[in-house]
Tab-separated table of C-alpha atoms in Angstrom:
chain	number	residue	atom	x	y	z
A	1	MET	CA	73.260	71.378	173.177
A	2	LYS	CA	70.845	69.269	171.277
A	3	ALA	CA	68.334	66.852	173.462
A	4	ILE	CA	65.129	64.773	172.875
A	5	ALA	CA	62.144	66.218	174.725
A	6	LEU	CA	58.313	66.785	174.927
A	7	THR	CA	56.184	69.751	175.990
A	8	THR	CA	53.032	67.575	175.689
A	9	TYR	CA	52.069	63.892	176.594
A	10	GLY	CA	51.144	61.698	174.177
A	11	GLY	CA	52.333	59.141	171.540
A	12	PRO	CA	55.924	58.916	170.109
A	13	ASP	CA	55.473	61.452	167.974
A	14	VAL	CA	55.527	64.185	170.615
A	15	LEU	CA	59.361	63.548	171.283
A	16	ARG	CA	61.017	66.404	169.297
A	17	GLU	CA	64.630	67.519	169.112
A	18	VAL	CA	65.239	70.888	170.790
A	19	ASP	CA	67.897	72.798	171.499
A	20	LEU	CA	68.536	73.485	175.474
A	21	PRO	CA	71.393	75.511	177.228
A	22	THR	CA	74.115	73.379	178.198
A	23	PRO	CA	74.282	72.706	182.111
A	24	GLU	CA	77.039	73.315	184.677
A	25	ALA	CA	78.009	70.951	187.065
A	26	GLY	CA	77.206	72.343	190.378
A	27	PRO	CA	78.533	71.088	193.954
A	28	GLY	CA	78.888	67.402	194.398
A	29	GLU	CA	77.805	66.772	190.476
A	30	VAL	CA	79.737	65.859	187.022
A	31	ARG	CA	78.600	66.799	183.692
A	32	ILE	CA	78.671	64.140	181.052
A	33	ARG	CA	78.937	64.445	177.204
A	34	VAL	CA	76.400	61.613	176.374
A	35	HIS	CA	77.496	59.439	173.614
A	36	ALA	CA	74.544	56.828	173.936
A	37	ALA	CA	71.143	56.592	176.276
A	38	ALA	CA	69.276	53.745	176.223
A	39	VAL	CA	65.253	53.411	175.517
A	40	ASN	CA	63.489	51.970	178.839
A	41	PRO	CA	59.549	51.342	179.225
A	42	THR	CA	60.012	54.222	181.840
A	43	ASP	CA	60.597	56.607	179.549
A	44	ALA	CA	57.705	55.658	177.508
A	45	MET	CA	55.593	56.193	180.786
A	46	LEU	CA	57.204	59.692	181.124
A	47	ARG	CA	56.168	60.518	177.831
A	48	THR	CA	52.490	59.279	178.327
A	49	GLY	CA	52.036	61.301	181.481
A	50	VAL	CA	52.287	58.353	183.726
A	51	TYR	CA	54.813	60.420	186.024
A	52	ALA	CA	53.034	63.825	185.194
A	53	ALA	CA	52.414	64.097	189.244
A	54	ARG	CA	56.047	64.560	189.555
A	55	THR	CA	56.864	67.381	187.349
A	56	THR	CA	53.848	69.659	188.319
A	57	ASP	CA	56.114	72.126	189.481
A	58	VAL	CA	58.612	71.758	186.587
A	59	PRO	CA	57.888	73.745	182.852
A	60	PRO	CA	58.305	71.668	180.033
A	61	PRO	CA	60.345	70.678	177.700
A	62	TYR	CA	60.565	67.468	179.520
A	63	VAL	CA	63.568	65.310	178.685
A	64	PRO	CA	63.233	61.321	179.326
A	65	GLY	CA	65.768	58.968	179.757
A	66	MET	CA	67.155	56.923	183.074
A	67	ASP	CA	70.171	55.041	181.303
A	68	ALA	CA	73.303	57.525	179.962
A	69	ALA	CA	76.856	56.449	179.153
A	70	GLY	CA	79.429	58.723	177.888
A	71	VAL	CA	82.584	60.742	179.047
A	72	ILE	CA	82.888	63.055	181.921
A	73	ASP	CA	83.574	66.692	180.798
A	74	GLN	CA	83.054	69.009	183.565
A	75	LEU	CA	83.499	68.158	187.437
A	76	GLY	CA	81.637	70.579	190.205
A	77	PRO	CA	83.314	71.426	193.370
A	78	GLY	CA	83.492	68.600	195.706
A	79	ALA	CA	82.540	65.858	192.992
A	80	ASP	CA	83.830	62.469	194.139
A	81	GLY	CA	87.513	61.767	193.807
A	82	ARG	CA	86.598	58.509	192.126
A	83	LEU	CA	85.866	60.264	188.733
A	84	ALA	CA	87.673	62.454	186.374
A	85	VAL	CA	87.539	64.440	183.063
A	86	GLY	CA	87.851	62.547	180.039
A	87	GLN	CA	86.528	59.356	181.844
A	88	ARG	CA	84.108	56.983	180.196
A	89	VAL	CA	81.439	56.669	182.567
A	90	VAL	CA	77.485	55.153	182.942
A	91	ALA	CA	75.202	57.068	184.831
A	92	LEU	CA	71.874	55.932	186.441
A	93	VAL	CA	69.846	58.982	185.661
A	94	ILE	CA	66.215	59.825	187.411
A	95	PRO	CA	64.414	62.432	185.383
A	96	THR	CA	62.122	63.693	188.094
A	97	GLY	CA	63.026	67.173	187.011
A	98	PRO	CA	63.194	68.508	183.686
A	99	ARG	CA	66.002	66.661	182.333
A	100	GLY	CA	66.505	63.133	181.846
A	101	ALA	CA	69.368	61.194	179.698
A	102	TYR	CA	68.243	61.904	175.945
A	103	ALA	CA	70.622	65.117	175.761
A	104	GLU	CA	74.018	65.901	174.678
A	105	HIS	CA	75.167	66.785	178.221
A	106	ILE	CA	73.826	65.712	181.434
A	107	VAL	CA	74.463	66.751	184.935
A	108	VAL	CA	74.144	64.120	187.821
A	109	PRO	CA	75.121	63.519	191.071
A	110	ALA	CA	78.707	61.988	191.316
A	111	GLU	CA	77.159	59.314	193.316
A	112	SER	CA	75.306	57.879	190.669
A	113	VAL	CA	78.204	57.837	188.162
A	114	VAL	CA	80.646	54.607	187.859
A	115	PRO	CA	83.196	54.119	185.316
A	116	ALA	CA	81.964	52.157	182.112
A	117	PRO	CA	82.464	48.460	181.992
A	118	ALA	CA	85.909	47.738	180.351
A	119	GLY	CA	85.870	46.214	176.947
A	120	THR	CA	82.269	47.691	176.029
A	121	ASP	CA	81.283	50.365	173.524
A	122	HIS	CA	78.693	53.163	174.630
A	123	ALA	CA	75.787	51.428	173.243
A	124	GLU	CA	76.650	48.544	175.187
A	125	ALA	CA	77.552	50.460	178.409
A	126	ALA	CA	74.291	52.586	178.420
A	127	THR	CA	71.990	49.095	178.819
A	128	LEU	CA	73.035	48.037	182.115
A	129	LEU	CA	72.798	50.330	185.341
A	130	MET	CA	68.630	51.001	185.153
A	131	ASN	CA	67.828	47.501	184.669
A	132	ALA	CA	70.516	45.889	186.293
A	133	ALA	CA	70.088	47.972	189.159
A	134	THR	CA	66.262	47.268	189.226
A	135	ALA	CA	67.023	43.303	189.440
A	136	ARG	CA	69.606	43.961	192.158
A	137	LEU	CA	67.117	45.694	194.481
A	138	ALA	CA	64.404	43.008	193.135
A	139	LEU	CA	66.737	40.292	194.639
A	140	ASP	CA	67.828	42.206	197.582
A	141	THR	CA	64.245	42.582	198.635
A	142	LEU	CA	63.351	38.789	198.712
A	143	ALA	CA	66.624	38.638	200.697
A	144	LEU	CA	66.671	34.624	200.059
A	145	PRO	CA	69.255	32.213	201.525
A	146	LYS	CA	71.591	30.681	198.944
A	147	GLY	CA	70.286	27.560	197.627
A	148	ALA	CA	66.778	28.809	197.734
A	149	THR	CA	64.509	28.774	194.766
A	150	VAL	CA	63.226	32.311	193.081
A	151	ALA	CA	61.093	32.338	189.906
A	152	VAL	CA	61.452	35.232	187.399
A	153	THR	CA	58.511	36.294	185.034
A	154	GLY	CA	59.772	38.052	181.799
A	155	ALA	CA	63.035	36.251	181.775
A	156	ALA	CA	63.757	37.265	178.233
A	157	GLY	CA	63.627	41.057	179.026
A	158	ALA	CA	66.200	43.516	180.196
A	159	VAL	CA	65.271	43.258	183.906
A	160	GLY	CA	64.214	39.641	183.729
A	161	GLY	CA	67.216	38.640	182.001
A	162	TYR	CA	69.495	40.575	184.653
A	163	THR	CA	67.486	39.155	187.384
A	164	VAL	CA	68.228	35.422	186.298
A	165	GLU	CA	71.984	36.132	185.968
A	166	LEU	CA	72.193	38.057	189.275
A	167	ALA	CA	70.083	35.320	190.955
A	168	LYS	CA	72.553	32.544	189.606
A	169	ALA	CA	75.615	34.603	190.840
A	170	ASP	CA	74.024	34.521	194.368
A	171	GLY	CA	73.616	30.744	194.175
A	172	LEU	CA	70.115	30.729	193.844
A	173	THR	CA	68.112	28.235	191.761
A	174	VAL	CA	66.174	30.286	188.963
A	175	VAL	CA	62.589	28.908	187.672
A	176	ALA	CA	62.069	30.945	184.620
A	177	ASP	CA	59.515	31.674	181.986
A	178	ALA	CA	59.916	32.065	178.210
A	179	ALA	CA	57.934	31.704	174.976
A	180	PRO	CA	59.402	28.771	172.898
A	181	HIS	CA	61.620	31.017	170.890
A	182	ASP	CA	63.596	32.614	173.788
A	183	ARG	CA	63.630	29.293	175.835
A	184	ASP	CA	67.796	28.909	174.714
A	185	LEU	CA	67.969	32.508	175.377
A	186	VAL	CA	66.737	32.325	178.900
A	187	ARG	CA	68.564	29.084	179.580
A	188	GLY	CA	71.643	30.694	178.547
A	189	PHE	CA	71.195	33.359	181.359
A	190	GLY	CA	71.393	30.431	183.519
A	191	ALA	CA	67.658	29.494	184.329
A	192	ASP	CA	67.463	26.258	186.057
A	193	HIS	CA	63.996	25.255	184.703
A	194	VAL	CA	62.498	27.122	182.073
A	195	VAL	CA	58.603	27.082	181.877
A	196	ASP	CA	56.460	28.554	179.155
A	197	ARG	CA	55.220	32.133	179.794
A	198	GLY	CA	51.399	33.324	179.587
A	199	THR	CA	48.297	33.676	181.975
A	200	ASP	CA	48.949	30.012	183.595
A	201	VAL	CA	52.426	30.608	184.276
A	202	ALA	CA	51.957	30.072	188.089
A	203	ALA	CA	50.957	26.563	187.201
A	204	ARG	CA	53.894	25.858	185.372
A	205	ILE	CA	56.217	27.335	187.642
A	206	ARG	CA	54.887	24.958	190.574
A	207	GLU	CA	55.682	21.878	188.081
A	208	PRO	CA	59.237	21.863	189.144
A	209	ALA	CA	58.289	23.740	192.435
A	210	PRO	CA	55.283	21.899	193.741
A	211	ALA	CA	54.932	23.862	197.009
A	212	GLY	CA	55.561	27.067	195.291
A	213	VAL	CA	58.740	29.335	195.123
A	214	PRO	CA	59.702	31.278	198.384
A	215	GLY	CA	60.243	34.299	196.063
A	216	LEU	CA	59.121	35.910	192.537
A	217	VAL	CA	60.622	38.668	190.756
A	218	ASP	CA	57.577	39.726	188.415
A	219	GLY	CA	59.326	41.349	185.371
A	220	SER	CA	56.275	40.634	183.141
A	221	ASP	CA	53.915	42.480	185.451
A	222	GLN	CA	51.567	39.770	185.639
A	223	ARG	CA	50.551	40.658	189.275
A	224	GLU	CA	47.622	38.467	190.303
A	225	GLU	CA	48.170	35.979	187.631
A	226	ALA	CA	51.937	35.179	189.180
A	227	VAL	CA	51.016	35.335	192.786
A	228	PRO	CA	49.755	31.690	192.939
A	229	ALA	CA	53.229	30.322	192.197
A	230	VAL	CA	54.431	31.735	195.348
A	231	ALA	CA	54.314	29.863	198.707
A	232	ASP	CA	52.287	30.172	201.543
A	233	GLY	CA	53.991	33.007	203.321
A	234	GLY	CA	56.502	33.750	200.602
A	235	ALA	CA	57.536	37.110	198.689
A	236	PHE	CA	56.561	38.560	195.405
A	237	VAL	CA	58.114	41.912	193.923
A	238	ALA	CA	56.599	43.932	191.724
A	239	LEU	CA	58.426	46.364	189.182
A	240	ARG	CA	55.307	48.641	188.124
A	241	GLY	CA	54.192	49.668	191.760
A	242	TRP	CA	51.584	47.011	192.161
A	243	GLN	CA	50.906	46.385	196.074
A	244	GLY	CA	48.703	43.662	195.898
A	245	PRO	CA	46.713	42.416	197.642
A	246	ALA	CA	47.950	38.643	197.870
A	247	GLU	CA	46.379	35.854	199.864
A	248	ARG	CA	48.053	33.333	202.198
A	249	GLY	CA	50.458	35.578	203.725
A	250	VAL	CA	52.000	36.418	200.633
A	251	THR	CA	54.160	39.640	200.730
A	252	VAL	CA	54.007	42.180	198.045
A	253	THR	CA	56.937	44.538	197.474
A	254	PRO	CA	57.117	47.041	195.198
A	255	VAL	CA	60.440	48.202	194.021
A	256	PHE	CA	61.631	51.520	192.498
A	257	VAL	CA	65.087	51.809	191.263
A	258	ALA	CA	65.202	55.693	192.324
A	259	SER	CA	66.131	54.249	195.900
A	260	VAL	CA	69.384	52.895	194.615
A	261	ARG	CA	70.666	55.641	192.573
A	262	ALA	CA	73.204	57.195	195.236
A	263	ASP	CA	74.483	53.467	196.341
A	264	THR	CA	77.689	53.685	194.495
A	265	ALA	CA	79.228	50.792	195.519
A	266	LEU	CA	76.337	48.524	194.133
A	267	LEU	CA	76.136	50.622	191.123
A	268	ASP	CA	80.152	49.582	190.622
A	269	THR	CA	79.313	46.099	191.850
A	270	LEU	CA	77.086	45.759	188.625
A	271	ARG	CA	79.587	47.363	186.399
A	272	LEU	CA	82.466	44.766	187.462
A	273	GLN	CA	79.945	41.952	186.980
A	274	ALA	CA	79.636	43.353	183.714
A	275	GLU	CA	83.008	43.211	182.924
A	276	GLN	CA	83.328	39.602	184.479
A	277	GLY	CA	80.603	38.373	181.845
A	278	VAL	CA	78.055	37.753	184.962
A	279	LEU	CA	75.831	40.381	183.547
A	280	SER	CA	75.011	39.983	179.539
A	281	LEU	CA	74.557	43.615	177.916
A	282	ARG	CA	72.270	43.290	175.219
A	283	VAL	CA	71.659	45.842	172.529
A	284	ALA	CA	68.886	45.292	170.211
A	285	LYS	CA	69.304	48.145	167.847
A	286	VAL	CA	71.276	51.572	167.845
A	287	LEU	CA	69.130	54.553	166.185
A	288	PRO	CA	70.379	58.187	165.809
A	289	ALA	CA	68.692	60.306	168.719
A	290	SER	CA	66.867	62.355	165.816
A	291	ASP	CA	64.773	58.714	165.500
A	292	ALA	CA	63.676	58.805	169.033
A	293	ALA	CA	60.108	58.734	168.181
A	294	GLU	CA	60.724	55.487	166.026
A	295	ALA	CA	62.697	53.793	168.889
A	296	HIS	CA	59.686	54.509	170.905
A	297	ARG	CA	57.357	52.715	168.438
A	298	LEU	CA	59.721	50.025	168.241
A	299	LEU	CA	59.632	49.649	172.107
A	300	GLU	CA	55.912	49.633	172.583
A	301	ALA	CA	55.671	47.054	169.238
A	302	GLY	CA	57.251	44.816	171.775
A	303	GLY	CA	59.229	41.593	171.075
A	304	LEU	CA	62.860	43.245	171.664
A	305	ARG	CA	65.532	41.181	173.034
A	306	GLY	CA	68.109	43.770	174.699
A	307	ARG	CA	67.861	47.306	174.409
A	308	LEU	CA	67.101	50.221	172.104
A	309	VAL	CA	69.846	52.401	172.490
A	310	LEU	CA	70.038	56.222	171.084
A	311	ASP	CA	73.143	57.572	169.621
A	312	PHE	CA	74.008	60.963	170.606
A	313	SER	CA	77.652	60.945	169.156
């Protein structure tokens, strides 16, 4: 099978098209013929060696990718009875071993696979799980009561946008940041208050919430710059592993999407919310899988609205 892999860490050009053995589904697993794989910032982190410690016992090549959409073509023994050969699905893929989503075939635990949202194509479907599950995990970590206020930085991005939409579905009031050209986009997600992004975002968040917000999801990884937006004793969720410190009794909790990879009910709820229009699936651009290096260059250039998607059809 064709896959996009790296044998050494570095810039986008280390990504190469390679031929690998087609995997077989084992007990409790399904094999998916991948048609689309989303390109996420975590893929670039794998490529540059940020996660090298997790693969010390695994020889290269390493295949990035955490979001796949395609069709099941093999069920392993004891695979979940929810799923069937020929079914269109999406999968949350954790490339802790040598194999991520950038491949024509992947084998994943059945519990990490749910039906593709009805009415979507493969590219759209591939943009759902990893980012929406991160947003869901962040909000569940904050555990704010209905009617409370949550702040979201990086609200125009993939995780940020899903966080705003899920927070509104939860009945929360949302203060979100945006660049001037993204204000209408973020309002469209449902944000109640949109403030200018930047290094002074905390002060701007406190304009509609003078006492500070009880919870904040840091989608733009601003860390210390964003903490002052949180009320005394409030909660701050970090998405890139930051653990603080923070002052005034503010609790900093990093979240990692791998912790919900086996939560089929959570993943399927996100699928239903995409079908219902609660979650907006955004594709920035679809590129042939062979153009993975270019996709990573575009990702690192920034300014994308929606996800880049690699086409493996």
